[in-house]
mmCIF file of C-alpha atoms in Angstrom:
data_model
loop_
_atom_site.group_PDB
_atom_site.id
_atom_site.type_symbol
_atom_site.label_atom_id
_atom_site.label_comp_id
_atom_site.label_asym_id
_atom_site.label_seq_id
_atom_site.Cartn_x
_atom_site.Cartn_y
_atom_site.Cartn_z
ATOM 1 C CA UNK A 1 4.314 -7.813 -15.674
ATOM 2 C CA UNK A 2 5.666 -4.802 -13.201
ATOM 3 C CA UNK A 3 5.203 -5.432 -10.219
ATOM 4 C CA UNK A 4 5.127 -3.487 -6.836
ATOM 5 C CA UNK A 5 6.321 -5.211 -4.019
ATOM 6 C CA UNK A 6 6.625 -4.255 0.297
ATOM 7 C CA UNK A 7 8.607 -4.590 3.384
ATOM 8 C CA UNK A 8 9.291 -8.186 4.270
ATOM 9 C CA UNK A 9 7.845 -9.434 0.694
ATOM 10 C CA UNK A 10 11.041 -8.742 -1.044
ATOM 11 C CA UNK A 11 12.573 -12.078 0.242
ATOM 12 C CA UNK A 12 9.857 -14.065 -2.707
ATOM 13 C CA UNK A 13 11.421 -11.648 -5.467
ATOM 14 C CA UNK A 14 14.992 -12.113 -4.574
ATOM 15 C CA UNK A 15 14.261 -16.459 -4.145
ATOM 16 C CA UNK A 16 13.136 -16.309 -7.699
ATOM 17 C CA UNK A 17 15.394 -14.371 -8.922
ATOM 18 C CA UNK A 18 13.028 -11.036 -10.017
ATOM 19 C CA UNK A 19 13.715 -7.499 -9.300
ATOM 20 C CA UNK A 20 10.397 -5.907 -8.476
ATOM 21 C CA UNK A 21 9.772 -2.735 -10.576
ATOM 22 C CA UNK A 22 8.669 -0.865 -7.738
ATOM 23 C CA UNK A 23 9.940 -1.270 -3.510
ATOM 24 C CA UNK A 24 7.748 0.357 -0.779
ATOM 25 C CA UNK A 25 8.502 -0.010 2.781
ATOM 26 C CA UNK A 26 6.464 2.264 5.119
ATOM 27 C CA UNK A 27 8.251 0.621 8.402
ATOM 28 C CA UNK A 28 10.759 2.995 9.614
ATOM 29 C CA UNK A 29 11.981 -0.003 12.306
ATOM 30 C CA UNK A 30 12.095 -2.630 9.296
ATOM 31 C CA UNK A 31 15.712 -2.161 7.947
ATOM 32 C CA UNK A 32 16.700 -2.128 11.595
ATOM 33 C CA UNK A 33 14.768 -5.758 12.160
ATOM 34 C CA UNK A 34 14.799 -7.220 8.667
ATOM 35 C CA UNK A 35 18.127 -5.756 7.381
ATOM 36 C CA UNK A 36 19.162 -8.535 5.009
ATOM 37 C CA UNK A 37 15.638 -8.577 3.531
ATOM 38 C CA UNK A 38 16.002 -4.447 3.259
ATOM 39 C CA UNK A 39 19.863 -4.570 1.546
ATOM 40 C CA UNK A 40 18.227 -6.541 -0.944
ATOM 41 C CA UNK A 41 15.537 -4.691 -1.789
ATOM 42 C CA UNK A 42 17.903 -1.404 -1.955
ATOM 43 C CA UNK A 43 19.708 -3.976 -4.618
ATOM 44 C CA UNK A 44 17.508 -5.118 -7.500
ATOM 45 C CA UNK A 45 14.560 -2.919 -7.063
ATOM 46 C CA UNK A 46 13.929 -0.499 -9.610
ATOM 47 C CA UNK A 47 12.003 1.929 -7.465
ATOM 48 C CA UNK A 48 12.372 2.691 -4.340
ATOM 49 C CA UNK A 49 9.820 4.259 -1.910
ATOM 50 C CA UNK A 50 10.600 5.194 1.855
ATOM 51 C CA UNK A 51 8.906 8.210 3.907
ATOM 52 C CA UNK A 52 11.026 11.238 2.969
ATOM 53 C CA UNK A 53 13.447 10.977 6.413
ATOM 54 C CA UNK A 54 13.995 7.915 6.000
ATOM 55 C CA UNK A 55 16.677 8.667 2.990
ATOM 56 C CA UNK A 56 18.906 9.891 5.702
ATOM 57 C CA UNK A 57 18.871 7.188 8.548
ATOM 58 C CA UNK A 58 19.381 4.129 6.437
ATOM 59 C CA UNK A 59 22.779 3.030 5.999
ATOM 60 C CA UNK A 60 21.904 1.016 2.875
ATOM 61 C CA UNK A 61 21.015 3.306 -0.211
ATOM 62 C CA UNK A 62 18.901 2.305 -3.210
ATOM 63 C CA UNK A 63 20.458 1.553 -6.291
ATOM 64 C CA UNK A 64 17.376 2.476 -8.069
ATOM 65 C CA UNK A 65 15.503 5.147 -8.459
ATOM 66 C CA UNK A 66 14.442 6.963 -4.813
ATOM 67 C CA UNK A 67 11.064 8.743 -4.368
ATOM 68 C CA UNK A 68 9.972 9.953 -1.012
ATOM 69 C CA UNK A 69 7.029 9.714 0.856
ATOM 70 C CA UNK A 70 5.073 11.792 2.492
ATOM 71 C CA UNK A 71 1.738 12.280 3.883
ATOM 72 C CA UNK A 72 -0.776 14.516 3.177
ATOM 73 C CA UNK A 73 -1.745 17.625 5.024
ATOM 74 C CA UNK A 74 -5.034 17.177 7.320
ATOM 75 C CA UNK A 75 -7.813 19.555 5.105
ATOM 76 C CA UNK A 76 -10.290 21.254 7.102
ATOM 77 C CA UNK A 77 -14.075 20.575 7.412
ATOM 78 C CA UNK A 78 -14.408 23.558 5.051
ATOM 79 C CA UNK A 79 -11.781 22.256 2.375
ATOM 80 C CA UNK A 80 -12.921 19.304 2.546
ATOM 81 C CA UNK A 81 -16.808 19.695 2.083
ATOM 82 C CA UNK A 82 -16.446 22.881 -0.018
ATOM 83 C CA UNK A 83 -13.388 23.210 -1.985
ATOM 84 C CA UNK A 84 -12.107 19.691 -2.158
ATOM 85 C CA UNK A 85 -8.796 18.784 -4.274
ATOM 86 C CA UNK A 86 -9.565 16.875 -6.753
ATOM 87 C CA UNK A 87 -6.470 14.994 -6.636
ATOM 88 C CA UNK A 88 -6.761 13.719 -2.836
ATOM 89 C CA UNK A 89 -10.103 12.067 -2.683
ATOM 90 C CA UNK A 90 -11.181 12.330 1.153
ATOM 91 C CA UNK A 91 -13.926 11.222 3.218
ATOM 92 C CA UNK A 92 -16.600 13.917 3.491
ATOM 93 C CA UNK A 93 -18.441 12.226 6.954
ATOM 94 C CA UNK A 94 -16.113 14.079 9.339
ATOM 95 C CA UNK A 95 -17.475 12.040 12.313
ATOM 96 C CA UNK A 96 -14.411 12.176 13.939
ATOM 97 C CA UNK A 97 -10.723 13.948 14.109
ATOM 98 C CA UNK A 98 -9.350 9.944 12.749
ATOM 99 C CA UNK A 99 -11.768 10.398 9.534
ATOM 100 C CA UNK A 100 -9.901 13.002 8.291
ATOM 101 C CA UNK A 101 -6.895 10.869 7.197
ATOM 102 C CA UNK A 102 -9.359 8.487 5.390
ATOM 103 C CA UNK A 103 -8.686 9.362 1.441
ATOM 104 C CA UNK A 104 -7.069 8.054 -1.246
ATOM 105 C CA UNK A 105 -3.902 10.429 -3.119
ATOM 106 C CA UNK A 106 -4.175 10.028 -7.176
ATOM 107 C CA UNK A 107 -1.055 12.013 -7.475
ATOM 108 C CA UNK A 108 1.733 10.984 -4.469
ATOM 109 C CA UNK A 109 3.665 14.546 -4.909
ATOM 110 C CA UNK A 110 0.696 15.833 -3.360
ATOM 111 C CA UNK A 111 1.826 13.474 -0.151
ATOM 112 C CA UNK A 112 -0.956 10.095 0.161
ATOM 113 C CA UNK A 113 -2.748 8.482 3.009
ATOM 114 C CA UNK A 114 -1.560 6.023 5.523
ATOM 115 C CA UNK A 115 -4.690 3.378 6.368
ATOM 116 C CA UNK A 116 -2.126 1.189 8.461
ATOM 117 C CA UNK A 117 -1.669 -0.764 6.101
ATOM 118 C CA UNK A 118 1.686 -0.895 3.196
ATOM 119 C CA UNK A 119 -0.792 -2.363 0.431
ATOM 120 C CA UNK A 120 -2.828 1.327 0.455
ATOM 121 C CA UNK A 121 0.570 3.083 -0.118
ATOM 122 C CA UNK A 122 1.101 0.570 -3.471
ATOM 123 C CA UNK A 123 -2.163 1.003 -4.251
ATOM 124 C CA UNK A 124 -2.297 5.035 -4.858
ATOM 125 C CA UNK A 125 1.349 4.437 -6.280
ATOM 126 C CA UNK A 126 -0.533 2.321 -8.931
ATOM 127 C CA UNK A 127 -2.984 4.918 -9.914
ATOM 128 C CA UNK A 128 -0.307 7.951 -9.811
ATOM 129 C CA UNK A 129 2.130 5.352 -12.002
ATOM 130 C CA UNK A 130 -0.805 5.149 -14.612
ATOM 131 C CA UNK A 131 -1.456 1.396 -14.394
ATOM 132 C CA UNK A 132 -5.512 0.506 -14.617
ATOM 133 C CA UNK A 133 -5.268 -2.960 -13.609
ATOM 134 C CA UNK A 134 -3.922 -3.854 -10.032
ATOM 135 C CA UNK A 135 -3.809 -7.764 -8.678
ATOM 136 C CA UNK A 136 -3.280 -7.627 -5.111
ATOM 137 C CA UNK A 137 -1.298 -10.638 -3.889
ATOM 138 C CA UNK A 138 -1.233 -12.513 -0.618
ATOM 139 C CA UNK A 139 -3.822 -9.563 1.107
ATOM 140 C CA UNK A 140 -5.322 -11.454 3.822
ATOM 141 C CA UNK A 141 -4.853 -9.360 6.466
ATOM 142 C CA UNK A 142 -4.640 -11.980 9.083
ATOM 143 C CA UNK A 143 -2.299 -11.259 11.853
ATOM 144 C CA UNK A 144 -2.600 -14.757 13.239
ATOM 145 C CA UNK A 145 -0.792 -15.825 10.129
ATOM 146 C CA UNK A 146 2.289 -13.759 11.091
ATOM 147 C CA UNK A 147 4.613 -12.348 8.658
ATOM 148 C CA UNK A 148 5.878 -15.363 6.759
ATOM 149 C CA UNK A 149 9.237 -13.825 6.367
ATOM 150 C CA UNK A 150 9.830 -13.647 10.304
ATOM 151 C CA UNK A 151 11.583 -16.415 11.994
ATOM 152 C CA UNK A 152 12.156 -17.257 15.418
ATOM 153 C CA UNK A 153 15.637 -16.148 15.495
ATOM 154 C CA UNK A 154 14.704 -12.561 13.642
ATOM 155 C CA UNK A 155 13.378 -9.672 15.340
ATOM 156 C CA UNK A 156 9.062 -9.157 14.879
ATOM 157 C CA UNK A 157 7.669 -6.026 14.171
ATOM 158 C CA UNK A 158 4.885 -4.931 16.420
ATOM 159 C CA UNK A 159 1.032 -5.517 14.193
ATOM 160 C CA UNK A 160 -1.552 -3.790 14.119
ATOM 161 C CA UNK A 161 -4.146 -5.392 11.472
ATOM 162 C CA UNK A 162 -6.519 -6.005 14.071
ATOM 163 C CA UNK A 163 -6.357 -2.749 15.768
ATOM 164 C CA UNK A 164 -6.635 -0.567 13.103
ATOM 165 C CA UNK A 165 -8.833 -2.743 10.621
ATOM 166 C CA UNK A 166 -12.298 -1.348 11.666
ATOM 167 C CA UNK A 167 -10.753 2.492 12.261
ATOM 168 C CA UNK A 168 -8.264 3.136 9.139
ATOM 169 C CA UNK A 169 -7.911 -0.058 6.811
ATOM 170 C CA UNK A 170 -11.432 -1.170 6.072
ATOM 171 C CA UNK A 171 -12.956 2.538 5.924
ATOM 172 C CA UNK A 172 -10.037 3.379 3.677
ATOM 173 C CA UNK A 173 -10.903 0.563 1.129
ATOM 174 C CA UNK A 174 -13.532 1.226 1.336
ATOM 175 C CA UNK A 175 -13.743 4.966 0.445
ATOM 176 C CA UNK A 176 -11.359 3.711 -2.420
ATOM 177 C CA UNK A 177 -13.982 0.920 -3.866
ATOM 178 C CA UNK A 178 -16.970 4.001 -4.209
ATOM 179 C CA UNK A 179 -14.525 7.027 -5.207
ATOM 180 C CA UNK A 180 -11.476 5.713 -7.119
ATOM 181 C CA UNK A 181 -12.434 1.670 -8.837
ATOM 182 C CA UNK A 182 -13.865 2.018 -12.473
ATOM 183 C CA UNK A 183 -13.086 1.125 -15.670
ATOM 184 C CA UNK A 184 -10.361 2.990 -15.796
ATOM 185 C CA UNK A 185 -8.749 1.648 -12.038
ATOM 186 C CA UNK A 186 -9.758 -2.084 -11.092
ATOM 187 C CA UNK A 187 -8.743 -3.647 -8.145
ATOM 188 C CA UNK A 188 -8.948 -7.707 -7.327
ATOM 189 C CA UNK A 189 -8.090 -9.663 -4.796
ATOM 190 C CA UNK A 190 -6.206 -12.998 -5.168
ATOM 191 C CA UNK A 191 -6.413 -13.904 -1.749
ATOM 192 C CA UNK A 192 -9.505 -16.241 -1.379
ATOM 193 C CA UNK A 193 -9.325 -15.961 2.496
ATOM 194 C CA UNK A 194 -8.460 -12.295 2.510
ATOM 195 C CA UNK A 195 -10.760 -10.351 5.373
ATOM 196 C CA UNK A 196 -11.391 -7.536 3.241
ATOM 197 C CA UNK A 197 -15.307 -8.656 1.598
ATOM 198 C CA UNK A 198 -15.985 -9.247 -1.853
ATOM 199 C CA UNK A 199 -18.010 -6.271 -2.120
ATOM 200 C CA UNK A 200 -15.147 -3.927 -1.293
ATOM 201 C CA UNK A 201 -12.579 -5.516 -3.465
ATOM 202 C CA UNK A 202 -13.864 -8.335 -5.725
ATOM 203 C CA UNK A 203 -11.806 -11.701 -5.510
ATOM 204 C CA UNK A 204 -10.704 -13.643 -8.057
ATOM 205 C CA UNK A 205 -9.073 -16.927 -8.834
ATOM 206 C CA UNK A 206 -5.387 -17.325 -10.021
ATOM 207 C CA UNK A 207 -6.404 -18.750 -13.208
ATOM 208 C CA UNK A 208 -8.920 -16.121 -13.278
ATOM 209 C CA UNK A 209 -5.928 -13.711 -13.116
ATOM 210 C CA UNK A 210 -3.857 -14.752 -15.914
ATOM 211 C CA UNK A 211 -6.682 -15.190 -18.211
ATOM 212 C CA UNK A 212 -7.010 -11.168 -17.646
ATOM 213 C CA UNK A 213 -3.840 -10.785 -18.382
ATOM 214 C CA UNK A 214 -3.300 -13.135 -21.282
ATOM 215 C CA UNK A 215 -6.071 -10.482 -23.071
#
């Protein structure tokens, strides 16, 4: 099955072997603090995605395919209520200056939203790559946890899960569950213990998984 894989995650695809079919890393500090773990992903991936500058900082250049990131431009309360594009789905509530970089980008040349979290940037690279079924692996979002690729000895990268759940990642799901999951786009959740509800994206079992697959 392709499979899209981010930052630190890499270091499960090279133990077993697997080159990921797609590489996203939206930490501009991580191949400064992870670069073993960022050479290798710049290796065997088959896609690469970094934020457009990034192309000419890192020392380490993809052997893949390279596709740039960017973000998309902040639409006024008139574009957005009136003449919407239909390709980046925003939020219409414009409580607040933050709400207007709460969307979700069907086509990524258009640029795509940042909700603080790498899993939203794979997710709109799944819908502009055409794929209707997405399984989203080990999305707990607990910072307690850590980062199970950091050691003691490696540099950590500052986290802010808890900080920006409530404000960017939560809204952002959610604004993706109403406006972008149907039968043509569905989302699950593998993680049992993931914070993100049921409601928002539905959880389901491993088995559950590859039974979905297997038809």
């Amino acid at each position: 099955m392709p499979m899209i894989t981010m930052n630190g995650a890499i270091s499960m695809f090279s133990q077993a072997g697997t080159k990921p079919f797609f590489y996203i890393c939206s930490d501009t500090n991580f191949p400064l603090q992870q670069p073993e773990l960022f050479a290798t992903a710049m290796q065997i991936s088959e896609n690469v995605a970094l934020w457009e500058e990034q192309f000419d900082i890192v020392q380490t250049k993809p052997n893949g395919n390279a596709f740039g990131l960017k973000k998309a431009p902040r639409a006024s309360m008139f574009t957005t209520l009136f003449n919407p594009q239909e390709s980046l789905v925003r939020d219409s509530f414009l409580l607040s200056k933050r709400s207007k970089d709460i969307g979700f980008s069907k086509d990524m040349s258009l640029g795509c939203f940042d909700a603080r979290t790498v899993m939203y940037l794979a997710l709109q690279t799944a819908y502009h790559l055409g794929f209707n079924k997405v399984f989203l692996v080990g999305f707990d979002l607990n910072q307690a946890a850590g980062r199970f690729y950091e050691t003691s000895e490696s540099k950590r990268s500052p986290c802010g899960l808890d900080q920006h759940y409530g404000t960017r990642i939560l809204p952002s799901l959610k604004l993706m569950s109403e406006h972008i999951v149907s039968d043509d786009f569905q989302v699950y959740n593998l993680s049992a213990d993931s914070k993100v509800p049921g409601h928002i994206i539905e959880k389901i079992s491993l088995d559950d998984a590859r039974r979905m697959l297997n038809r």
